[in-house]
Short mmCIF file of N, CA and C and ligand atoms in Angstrom, two decimals:
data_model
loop_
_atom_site.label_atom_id
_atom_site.label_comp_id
_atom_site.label_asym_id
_atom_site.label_seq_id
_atom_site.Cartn_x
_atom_site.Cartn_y
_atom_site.Cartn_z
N UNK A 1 -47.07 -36.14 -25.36
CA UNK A 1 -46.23 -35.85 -26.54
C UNK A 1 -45.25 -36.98 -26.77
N UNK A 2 -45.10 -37.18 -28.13
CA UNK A 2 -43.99 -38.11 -28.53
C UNK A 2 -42.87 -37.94 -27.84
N UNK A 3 -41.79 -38.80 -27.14
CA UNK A 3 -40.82 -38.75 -26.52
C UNK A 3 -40.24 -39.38 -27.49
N UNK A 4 -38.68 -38.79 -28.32
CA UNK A 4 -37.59 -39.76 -28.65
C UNK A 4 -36.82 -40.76 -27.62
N UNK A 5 -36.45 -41.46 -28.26
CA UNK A 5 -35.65 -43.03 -27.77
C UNK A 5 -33.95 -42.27 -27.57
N UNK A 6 -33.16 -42.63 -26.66
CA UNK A 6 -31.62 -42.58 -27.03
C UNK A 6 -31.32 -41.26 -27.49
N UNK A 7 -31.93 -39.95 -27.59
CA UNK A 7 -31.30 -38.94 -27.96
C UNK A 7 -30.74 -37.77 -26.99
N UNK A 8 -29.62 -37.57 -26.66
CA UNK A 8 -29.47 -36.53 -25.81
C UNK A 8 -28.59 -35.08 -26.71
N UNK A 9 -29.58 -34.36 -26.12
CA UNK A 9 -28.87 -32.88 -27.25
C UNK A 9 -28.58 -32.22 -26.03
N UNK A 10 -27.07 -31.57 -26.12
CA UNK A 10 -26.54 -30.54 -25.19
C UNK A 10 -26.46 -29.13 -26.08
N UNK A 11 -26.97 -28.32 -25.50
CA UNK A 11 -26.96 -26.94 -25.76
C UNK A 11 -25.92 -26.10 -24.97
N UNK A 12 -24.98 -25.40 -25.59
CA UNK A 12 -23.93 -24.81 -25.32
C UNK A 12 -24.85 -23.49 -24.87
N UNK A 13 -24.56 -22.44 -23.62
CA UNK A 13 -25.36 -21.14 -23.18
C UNK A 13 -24.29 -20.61 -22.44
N UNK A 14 -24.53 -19.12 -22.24
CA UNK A 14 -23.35 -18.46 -21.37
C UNK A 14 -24.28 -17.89 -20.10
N UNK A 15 -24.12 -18.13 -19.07
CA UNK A 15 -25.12 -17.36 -17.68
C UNK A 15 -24.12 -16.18 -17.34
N UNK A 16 -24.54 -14.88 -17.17
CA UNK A 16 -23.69 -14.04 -16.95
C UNK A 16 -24.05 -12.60 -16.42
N UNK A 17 -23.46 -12.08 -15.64
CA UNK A 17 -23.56 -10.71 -15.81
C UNK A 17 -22.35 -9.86 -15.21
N UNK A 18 -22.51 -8.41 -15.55
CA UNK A 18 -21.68 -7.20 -15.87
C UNK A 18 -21.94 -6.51 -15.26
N UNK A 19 -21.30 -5.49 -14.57
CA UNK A 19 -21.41 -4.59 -13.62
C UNK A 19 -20.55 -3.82 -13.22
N UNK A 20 -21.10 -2.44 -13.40
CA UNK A 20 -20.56 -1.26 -13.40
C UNK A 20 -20.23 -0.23 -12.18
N UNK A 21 -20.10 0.48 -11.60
CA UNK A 21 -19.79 1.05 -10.51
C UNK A 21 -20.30 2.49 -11.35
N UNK A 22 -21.04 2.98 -10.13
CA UNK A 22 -21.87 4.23 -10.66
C UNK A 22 -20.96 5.70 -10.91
N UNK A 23 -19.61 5.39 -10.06
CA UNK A 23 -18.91 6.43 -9.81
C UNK A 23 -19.44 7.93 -9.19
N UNK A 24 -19.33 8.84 -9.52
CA UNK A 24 -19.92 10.04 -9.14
C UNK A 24 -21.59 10.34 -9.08
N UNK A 25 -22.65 9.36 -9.88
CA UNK A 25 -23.82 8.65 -9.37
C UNK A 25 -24.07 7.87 -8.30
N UNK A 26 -22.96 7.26 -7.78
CA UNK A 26 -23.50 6.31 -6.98
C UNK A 26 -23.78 6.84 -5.45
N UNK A 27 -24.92 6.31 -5.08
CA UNK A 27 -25.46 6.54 -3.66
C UNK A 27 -25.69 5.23 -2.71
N UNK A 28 -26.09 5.11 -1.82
CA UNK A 28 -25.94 4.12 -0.48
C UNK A 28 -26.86 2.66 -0.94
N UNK A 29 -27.78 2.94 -1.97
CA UNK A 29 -28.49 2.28 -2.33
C UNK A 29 -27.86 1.64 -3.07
N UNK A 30 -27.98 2.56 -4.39
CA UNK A 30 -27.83 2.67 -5.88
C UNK A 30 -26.01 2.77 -6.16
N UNK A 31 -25.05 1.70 -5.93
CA UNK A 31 -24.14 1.96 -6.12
C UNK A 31 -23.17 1.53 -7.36
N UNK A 32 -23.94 0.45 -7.87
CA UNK A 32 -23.74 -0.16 -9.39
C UNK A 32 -24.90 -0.47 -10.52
N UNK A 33 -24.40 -0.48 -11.68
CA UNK A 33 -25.31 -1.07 -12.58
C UNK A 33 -24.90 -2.06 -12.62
N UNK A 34 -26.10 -2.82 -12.94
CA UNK A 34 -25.68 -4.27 -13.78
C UNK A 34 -26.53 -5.27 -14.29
N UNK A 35 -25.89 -5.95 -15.34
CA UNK A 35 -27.26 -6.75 -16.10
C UNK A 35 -26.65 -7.83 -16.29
N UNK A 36 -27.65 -9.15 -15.91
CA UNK A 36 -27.76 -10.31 -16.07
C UNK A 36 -27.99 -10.96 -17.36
N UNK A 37 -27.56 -12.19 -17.73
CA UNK A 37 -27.74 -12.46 -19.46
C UNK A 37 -27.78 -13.72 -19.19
N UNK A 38 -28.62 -14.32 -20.16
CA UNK A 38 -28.29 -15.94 -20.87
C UNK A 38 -28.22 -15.46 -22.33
N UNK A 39 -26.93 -15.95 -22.90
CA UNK A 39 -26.65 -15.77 -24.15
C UNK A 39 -26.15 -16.92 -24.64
N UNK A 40 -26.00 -17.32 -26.21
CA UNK A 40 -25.59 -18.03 -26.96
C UNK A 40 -24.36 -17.69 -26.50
N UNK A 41 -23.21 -19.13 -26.70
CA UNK A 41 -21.48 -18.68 -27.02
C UNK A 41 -21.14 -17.28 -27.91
N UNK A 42 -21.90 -17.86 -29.15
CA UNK A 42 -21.20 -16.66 -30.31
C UNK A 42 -22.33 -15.33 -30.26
N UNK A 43 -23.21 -15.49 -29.13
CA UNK A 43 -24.14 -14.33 -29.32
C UNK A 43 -25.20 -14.63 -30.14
N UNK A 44 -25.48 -15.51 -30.27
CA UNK A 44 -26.60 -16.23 -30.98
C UNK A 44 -27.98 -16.06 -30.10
N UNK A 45 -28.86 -15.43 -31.09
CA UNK A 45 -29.97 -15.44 -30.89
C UNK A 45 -30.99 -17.01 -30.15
N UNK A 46 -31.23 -17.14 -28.82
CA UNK A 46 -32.01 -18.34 -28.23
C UNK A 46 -33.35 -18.67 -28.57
N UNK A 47 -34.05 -17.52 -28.89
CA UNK A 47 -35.41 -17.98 -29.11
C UNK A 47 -35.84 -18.54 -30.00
N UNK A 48 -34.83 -19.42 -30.55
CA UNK A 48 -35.63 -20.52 -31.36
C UNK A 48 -36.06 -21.70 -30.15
N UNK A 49 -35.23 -21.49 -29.37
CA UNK A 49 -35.88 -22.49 -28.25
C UNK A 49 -36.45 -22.35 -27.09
N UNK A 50 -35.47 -21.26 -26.68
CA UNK A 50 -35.97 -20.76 -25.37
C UNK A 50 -37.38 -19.57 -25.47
N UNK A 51 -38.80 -19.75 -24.94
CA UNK A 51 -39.52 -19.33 -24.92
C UNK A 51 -39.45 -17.52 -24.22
N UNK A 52 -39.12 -17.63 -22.69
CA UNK A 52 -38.84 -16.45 -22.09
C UNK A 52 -37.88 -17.10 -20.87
N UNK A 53 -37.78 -16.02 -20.11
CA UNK A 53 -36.61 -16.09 -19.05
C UNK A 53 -37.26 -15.43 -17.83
N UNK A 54 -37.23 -16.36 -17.00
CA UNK A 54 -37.84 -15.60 -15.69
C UNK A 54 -36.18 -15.11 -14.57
N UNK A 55 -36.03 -14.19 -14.38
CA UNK A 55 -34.84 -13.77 -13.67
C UNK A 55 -35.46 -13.51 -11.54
N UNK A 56 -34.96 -14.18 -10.99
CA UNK A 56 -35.37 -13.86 -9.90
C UNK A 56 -34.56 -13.57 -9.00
N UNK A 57 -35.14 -11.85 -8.63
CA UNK A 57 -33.70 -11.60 -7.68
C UNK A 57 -34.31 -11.81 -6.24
N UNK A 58 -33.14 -10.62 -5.59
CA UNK A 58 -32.95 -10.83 -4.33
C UNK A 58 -34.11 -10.15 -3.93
N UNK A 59 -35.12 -10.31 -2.65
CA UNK A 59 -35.87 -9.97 -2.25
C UNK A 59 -35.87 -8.21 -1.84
N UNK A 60 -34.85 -7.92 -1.74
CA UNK A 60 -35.19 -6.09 -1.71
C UNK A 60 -35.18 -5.51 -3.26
N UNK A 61 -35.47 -6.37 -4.30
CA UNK A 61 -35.98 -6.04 -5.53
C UNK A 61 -37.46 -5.51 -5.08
N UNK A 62 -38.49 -4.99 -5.90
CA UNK A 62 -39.59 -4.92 -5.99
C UNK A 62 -39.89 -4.43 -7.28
N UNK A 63 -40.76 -5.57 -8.18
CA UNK A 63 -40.88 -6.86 -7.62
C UNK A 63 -39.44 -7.70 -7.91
N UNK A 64 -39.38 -8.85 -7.66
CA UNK A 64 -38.12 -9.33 -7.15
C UNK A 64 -38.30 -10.48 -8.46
N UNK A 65 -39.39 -10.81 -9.07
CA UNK A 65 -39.44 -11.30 -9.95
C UNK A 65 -39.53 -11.04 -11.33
N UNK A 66 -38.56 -11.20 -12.33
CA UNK A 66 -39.00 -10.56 -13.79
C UNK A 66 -38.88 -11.27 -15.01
N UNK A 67 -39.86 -11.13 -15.98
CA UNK A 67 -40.34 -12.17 -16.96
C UNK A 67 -39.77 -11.30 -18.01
N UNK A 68 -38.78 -11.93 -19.27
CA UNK A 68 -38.18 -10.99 -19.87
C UNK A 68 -38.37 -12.64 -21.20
N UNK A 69 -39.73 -11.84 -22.35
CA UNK A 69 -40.22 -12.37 -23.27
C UNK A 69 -39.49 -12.65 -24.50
N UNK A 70 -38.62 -11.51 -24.81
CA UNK A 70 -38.03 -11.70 -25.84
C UNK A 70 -36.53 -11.22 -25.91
N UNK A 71 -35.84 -11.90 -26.72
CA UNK A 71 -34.50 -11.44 -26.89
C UNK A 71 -33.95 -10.29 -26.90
N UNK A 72 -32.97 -9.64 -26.41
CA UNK A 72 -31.81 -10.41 -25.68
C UNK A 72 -32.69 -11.13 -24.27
N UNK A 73 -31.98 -12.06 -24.18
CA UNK A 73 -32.84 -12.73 -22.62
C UNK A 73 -31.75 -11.76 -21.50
N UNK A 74 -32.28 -10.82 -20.98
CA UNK A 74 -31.23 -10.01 -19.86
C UNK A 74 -32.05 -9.04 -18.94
N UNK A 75 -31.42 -8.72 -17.81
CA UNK A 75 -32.08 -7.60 -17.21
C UNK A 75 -31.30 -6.70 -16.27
N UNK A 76 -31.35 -5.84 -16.42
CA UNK A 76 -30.54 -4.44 -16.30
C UNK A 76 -31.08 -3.87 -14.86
N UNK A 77 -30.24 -3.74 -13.79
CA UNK A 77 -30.70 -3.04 -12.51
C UNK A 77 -29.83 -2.30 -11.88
N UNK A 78 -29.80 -1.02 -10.91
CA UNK A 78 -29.40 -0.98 -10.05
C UNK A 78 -29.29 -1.27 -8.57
N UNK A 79 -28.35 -1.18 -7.89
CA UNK A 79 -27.93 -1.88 -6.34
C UNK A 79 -27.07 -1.26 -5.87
N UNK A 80 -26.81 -2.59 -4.94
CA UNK A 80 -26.04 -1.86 -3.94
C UNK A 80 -24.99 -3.79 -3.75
N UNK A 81 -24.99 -4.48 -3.94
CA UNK A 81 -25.25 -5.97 -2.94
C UNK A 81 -24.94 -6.98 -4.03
N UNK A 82 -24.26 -7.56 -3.65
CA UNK A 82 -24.10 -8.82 -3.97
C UNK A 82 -25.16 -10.28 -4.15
N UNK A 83 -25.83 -11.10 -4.80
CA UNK A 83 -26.74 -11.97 -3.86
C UNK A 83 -26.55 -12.82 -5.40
N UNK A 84 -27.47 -14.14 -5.19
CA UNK A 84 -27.41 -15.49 -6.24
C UNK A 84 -28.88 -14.67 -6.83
N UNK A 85 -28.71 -14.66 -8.18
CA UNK A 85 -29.83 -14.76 -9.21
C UNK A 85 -30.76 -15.97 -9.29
N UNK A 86 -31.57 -16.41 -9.53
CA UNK A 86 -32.16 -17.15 -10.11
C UNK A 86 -33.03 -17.28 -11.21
N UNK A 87 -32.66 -17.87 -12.10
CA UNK A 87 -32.75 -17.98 -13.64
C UNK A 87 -33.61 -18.62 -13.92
N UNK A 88 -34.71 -18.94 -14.53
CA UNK A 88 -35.01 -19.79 -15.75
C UNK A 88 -35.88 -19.68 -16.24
N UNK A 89 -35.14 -20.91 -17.14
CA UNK A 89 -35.72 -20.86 -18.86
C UNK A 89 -36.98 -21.88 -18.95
N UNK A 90 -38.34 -21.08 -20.10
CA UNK A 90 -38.91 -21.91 -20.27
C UNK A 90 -38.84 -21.70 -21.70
N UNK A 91 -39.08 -23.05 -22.41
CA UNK A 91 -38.85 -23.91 -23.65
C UNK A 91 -40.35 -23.31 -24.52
N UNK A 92 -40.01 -23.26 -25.97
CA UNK A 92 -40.96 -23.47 -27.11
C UNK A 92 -42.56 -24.40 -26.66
N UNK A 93 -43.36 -23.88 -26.45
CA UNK A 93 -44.59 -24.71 -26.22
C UNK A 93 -44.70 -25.59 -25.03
N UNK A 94 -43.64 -25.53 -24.06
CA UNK A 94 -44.03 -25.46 -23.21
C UNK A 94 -43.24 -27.27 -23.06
N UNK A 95 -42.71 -27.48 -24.32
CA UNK A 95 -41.57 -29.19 -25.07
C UNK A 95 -41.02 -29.82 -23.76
N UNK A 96 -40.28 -29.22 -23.03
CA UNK A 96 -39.69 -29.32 -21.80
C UNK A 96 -39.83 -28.87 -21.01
N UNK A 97 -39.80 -29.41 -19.80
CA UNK A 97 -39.89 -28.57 -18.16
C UNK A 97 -38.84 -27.49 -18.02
N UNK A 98 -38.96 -26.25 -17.88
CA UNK A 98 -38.18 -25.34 -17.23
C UNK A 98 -36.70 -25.69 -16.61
N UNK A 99 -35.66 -25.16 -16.99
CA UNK A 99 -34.25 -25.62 -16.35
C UNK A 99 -33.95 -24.24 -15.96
N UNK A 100 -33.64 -24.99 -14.07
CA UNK A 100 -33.00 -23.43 -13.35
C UNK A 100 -31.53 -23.18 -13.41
N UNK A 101 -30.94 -22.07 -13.43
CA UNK A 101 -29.60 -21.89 -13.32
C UNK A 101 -29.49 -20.81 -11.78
N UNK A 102 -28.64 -21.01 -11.36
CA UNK A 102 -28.29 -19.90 -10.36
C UNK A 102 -27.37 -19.10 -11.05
N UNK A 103 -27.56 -17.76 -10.80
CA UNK A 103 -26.25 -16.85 -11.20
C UNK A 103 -25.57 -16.06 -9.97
N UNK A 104 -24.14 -16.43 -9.62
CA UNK A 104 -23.46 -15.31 -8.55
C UNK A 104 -23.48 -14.21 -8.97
N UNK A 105 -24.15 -12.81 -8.67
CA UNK A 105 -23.92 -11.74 -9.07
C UNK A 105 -22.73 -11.09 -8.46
N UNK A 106 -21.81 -10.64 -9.33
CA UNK A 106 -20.45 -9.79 -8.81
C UNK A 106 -20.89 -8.62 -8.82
N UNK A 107 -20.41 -7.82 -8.13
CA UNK A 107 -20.17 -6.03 -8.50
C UNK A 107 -18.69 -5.46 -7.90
N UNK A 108 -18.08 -6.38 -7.09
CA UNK A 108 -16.87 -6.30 -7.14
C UNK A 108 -15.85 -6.67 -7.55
N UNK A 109 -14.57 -6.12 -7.68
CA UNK A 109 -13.31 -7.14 -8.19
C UNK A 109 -13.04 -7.79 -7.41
N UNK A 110 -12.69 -9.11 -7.53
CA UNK A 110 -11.47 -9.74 -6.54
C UNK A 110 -10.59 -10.58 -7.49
N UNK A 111 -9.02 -10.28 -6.68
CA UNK A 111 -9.09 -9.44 -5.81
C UNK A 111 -9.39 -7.99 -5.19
N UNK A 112 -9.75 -7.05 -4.40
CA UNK A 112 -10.45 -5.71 -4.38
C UNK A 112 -9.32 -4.89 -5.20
N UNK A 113 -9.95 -3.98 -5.81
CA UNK A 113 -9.00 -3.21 -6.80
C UNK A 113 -9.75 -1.52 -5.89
N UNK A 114 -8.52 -0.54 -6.63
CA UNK A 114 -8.95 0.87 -5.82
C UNK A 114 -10.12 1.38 -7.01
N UNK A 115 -11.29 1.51 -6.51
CA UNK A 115 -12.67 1.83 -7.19
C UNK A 115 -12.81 3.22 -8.26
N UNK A 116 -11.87 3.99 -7.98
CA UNK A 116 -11.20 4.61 -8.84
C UNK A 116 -10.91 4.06 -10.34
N UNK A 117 -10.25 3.22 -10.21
CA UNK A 117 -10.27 2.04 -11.46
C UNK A 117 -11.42 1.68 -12.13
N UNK A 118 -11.98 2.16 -12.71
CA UNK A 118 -13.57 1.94 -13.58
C UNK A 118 -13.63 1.38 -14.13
N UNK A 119 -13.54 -0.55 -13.63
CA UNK A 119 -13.47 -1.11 -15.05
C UNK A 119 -14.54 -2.06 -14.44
N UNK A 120 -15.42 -2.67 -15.61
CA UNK A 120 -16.74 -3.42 -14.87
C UNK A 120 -16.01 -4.58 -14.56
N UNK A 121 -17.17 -5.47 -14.11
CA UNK A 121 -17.14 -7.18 -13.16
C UNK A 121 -17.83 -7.60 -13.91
N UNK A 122 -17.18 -8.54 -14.85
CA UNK A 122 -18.01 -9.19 -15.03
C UNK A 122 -17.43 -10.94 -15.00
N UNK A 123 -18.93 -12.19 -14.83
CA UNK A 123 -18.59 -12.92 -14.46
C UNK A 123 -19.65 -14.00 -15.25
N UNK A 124 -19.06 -14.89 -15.61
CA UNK A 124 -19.42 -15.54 -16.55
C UNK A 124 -19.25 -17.21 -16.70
N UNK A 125 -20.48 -17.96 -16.79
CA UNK A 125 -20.00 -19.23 -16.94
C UNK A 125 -20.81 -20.04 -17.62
N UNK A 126 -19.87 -20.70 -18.14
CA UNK A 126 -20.64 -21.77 -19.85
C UNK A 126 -21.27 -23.06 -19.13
N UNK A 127 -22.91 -23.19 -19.37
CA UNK A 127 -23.80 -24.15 -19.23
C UNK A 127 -23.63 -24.94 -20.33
N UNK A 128 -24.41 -26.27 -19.87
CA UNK A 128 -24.92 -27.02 -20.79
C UNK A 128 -26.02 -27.43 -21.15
N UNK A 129 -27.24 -26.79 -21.81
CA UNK A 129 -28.77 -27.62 -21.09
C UNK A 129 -28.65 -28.79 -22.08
N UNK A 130 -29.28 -29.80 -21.13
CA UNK A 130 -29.08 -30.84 -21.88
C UNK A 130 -30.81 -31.91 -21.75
N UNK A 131 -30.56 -32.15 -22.87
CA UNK A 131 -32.30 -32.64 -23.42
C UNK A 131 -31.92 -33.82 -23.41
N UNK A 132 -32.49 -34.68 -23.00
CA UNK A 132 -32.45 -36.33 -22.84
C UNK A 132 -34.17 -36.40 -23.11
N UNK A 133 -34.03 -37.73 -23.98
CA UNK A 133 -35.00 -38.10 -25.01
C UNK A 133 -36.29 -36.76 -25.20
N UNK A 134 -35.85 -35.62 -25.49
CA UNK A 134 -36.60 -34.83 -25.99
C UNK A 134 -37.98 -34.86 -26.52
N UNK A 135 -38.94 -34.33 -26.62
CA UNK A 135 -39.74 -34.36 -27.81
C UNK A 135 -39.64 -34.61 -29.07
N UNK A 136 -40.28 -34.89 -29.99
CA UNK A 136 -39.94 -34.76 -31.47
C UNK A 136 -39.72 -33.92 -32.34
N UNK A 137 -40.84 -33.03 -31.60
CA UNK A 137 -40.65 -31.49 -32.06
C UNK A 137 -39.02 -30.70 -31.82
N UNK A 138 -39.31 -31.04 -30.52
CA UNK A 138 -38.33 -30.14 -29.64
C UNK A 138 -36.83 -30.69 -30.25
N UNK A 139 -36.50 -32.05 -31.00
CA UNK A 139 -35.46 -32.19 -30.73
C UNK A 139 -35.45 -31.88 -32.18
N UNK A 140 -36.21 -31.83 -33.26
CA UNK A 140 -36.00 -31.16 -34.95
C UNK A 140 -35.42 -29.79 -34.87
N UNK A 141 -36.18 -29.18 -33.15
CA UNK A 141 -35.84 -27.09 -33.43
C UNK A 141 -34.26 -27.63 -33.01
N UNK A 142 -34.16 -27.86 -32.05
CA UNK A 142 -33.09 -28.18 -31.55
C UNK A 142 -31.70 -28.50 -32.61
N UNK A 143 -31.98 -29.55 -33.64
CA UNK A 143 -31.14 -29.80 -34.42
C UNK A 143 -30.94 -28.53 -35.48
N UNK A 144 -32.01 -28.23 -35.54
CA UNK A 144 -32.21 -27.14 -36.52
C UNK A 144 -31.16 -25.76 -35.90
N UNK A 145 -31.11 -25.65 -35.03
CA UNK A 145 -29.64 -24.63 -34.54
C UNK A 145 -30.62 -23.47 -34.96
C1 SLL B 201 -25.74 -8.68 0.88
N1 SLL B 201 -26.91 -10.80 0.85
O1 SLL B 201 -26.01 -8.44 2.07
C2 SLL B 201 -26.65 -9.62 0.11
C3 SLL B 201 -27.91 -8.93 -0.26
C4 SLL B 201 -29.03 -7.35 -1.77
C5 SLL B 201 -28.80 -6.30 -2.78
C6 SLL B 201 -27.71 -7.99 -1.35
C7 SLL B 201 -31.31 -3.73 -3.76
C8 SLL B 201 -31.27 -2.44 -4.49
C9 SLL B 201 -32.56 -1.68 -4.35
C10 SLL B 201 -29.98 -4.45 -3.72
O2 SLL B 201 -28.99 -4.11 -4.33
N2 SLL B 201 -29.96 -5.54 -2.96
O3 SLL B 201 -33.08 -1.61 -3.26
O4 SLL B 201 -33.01 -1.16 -5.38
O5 SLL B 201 -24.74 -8.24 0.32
#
């Protein structure tokens, strides 16, 4: 595929997730909800670029791996545990190689708050993917926002 010369496009993304405490649901297992996201800043719809999202959790998932095709790019579970996500994105036609993100999953406050207090965790941090000499294609969707 055509490679552009000199162009680097940074894409603004939010990696994130939220998490709830089951309260009077919760059991030894099952003690929070919570869902993982790659989102636009303003909530902007990704799939003009981003193809799907592979989310990979922690191994006492089953399965521990999940392919989430279409928008919102997110995935919703219960737990018990803390552990690093692993994220990624694959691109429109396949334009670019896959970019991984790690995500820290929270389910607690810190500092620890009394659990009584029902207010979610959530934790959040602004990426940049960044395309250096892109495709031709890839860098028109790209401009195209
Ligand atoms: C910890 N290193 O020890 C981490 C592992 C794993 C969390 C946390 C599984 C839930 C389920 C789950 O929440 N695992 O079995 O459905 O804190």
């Amino acid at each position: 595929k055509a490679r552009t010369k000199g162009a680097t496009v940074a894409v603004p993304v939010i990696q994130g997730s939220i998490a709830f405490w089951l309260g009077p649901e919760a059991d030894e297992w099952h003690s929070h909800r919570w869902t993982a996201y790659i989102r636009g800043p303003k909530n902007e719809d990704l799939s003009y670029f981003i193809r799907y999202v592979e989310f990979h959790l922690h191994e006492s998932f089953h399965p521990s791996k999940r392919v989430v095709t279409r928008p919102p790019f997110e995935l919703t579970e219960t737990g018990w545990g803390e552990f690093d996500l692993i994220i990624r994105l694959f691109f429109i036609d396949n334009l670019e190689s896959p970019i991984e993100l790690v995500h820290p999953l929270r389910l607690f406050p810190n500092p620890p708050k009394d659990q009584s207090v029902e207010e979610p965790v959530v934790n959040e941090y602004y990426e940049e993917l960044v395309f250096q000499d892109p495709p031709e294609e890839l860098l028109a969707i790209l401009r195209m926002g």
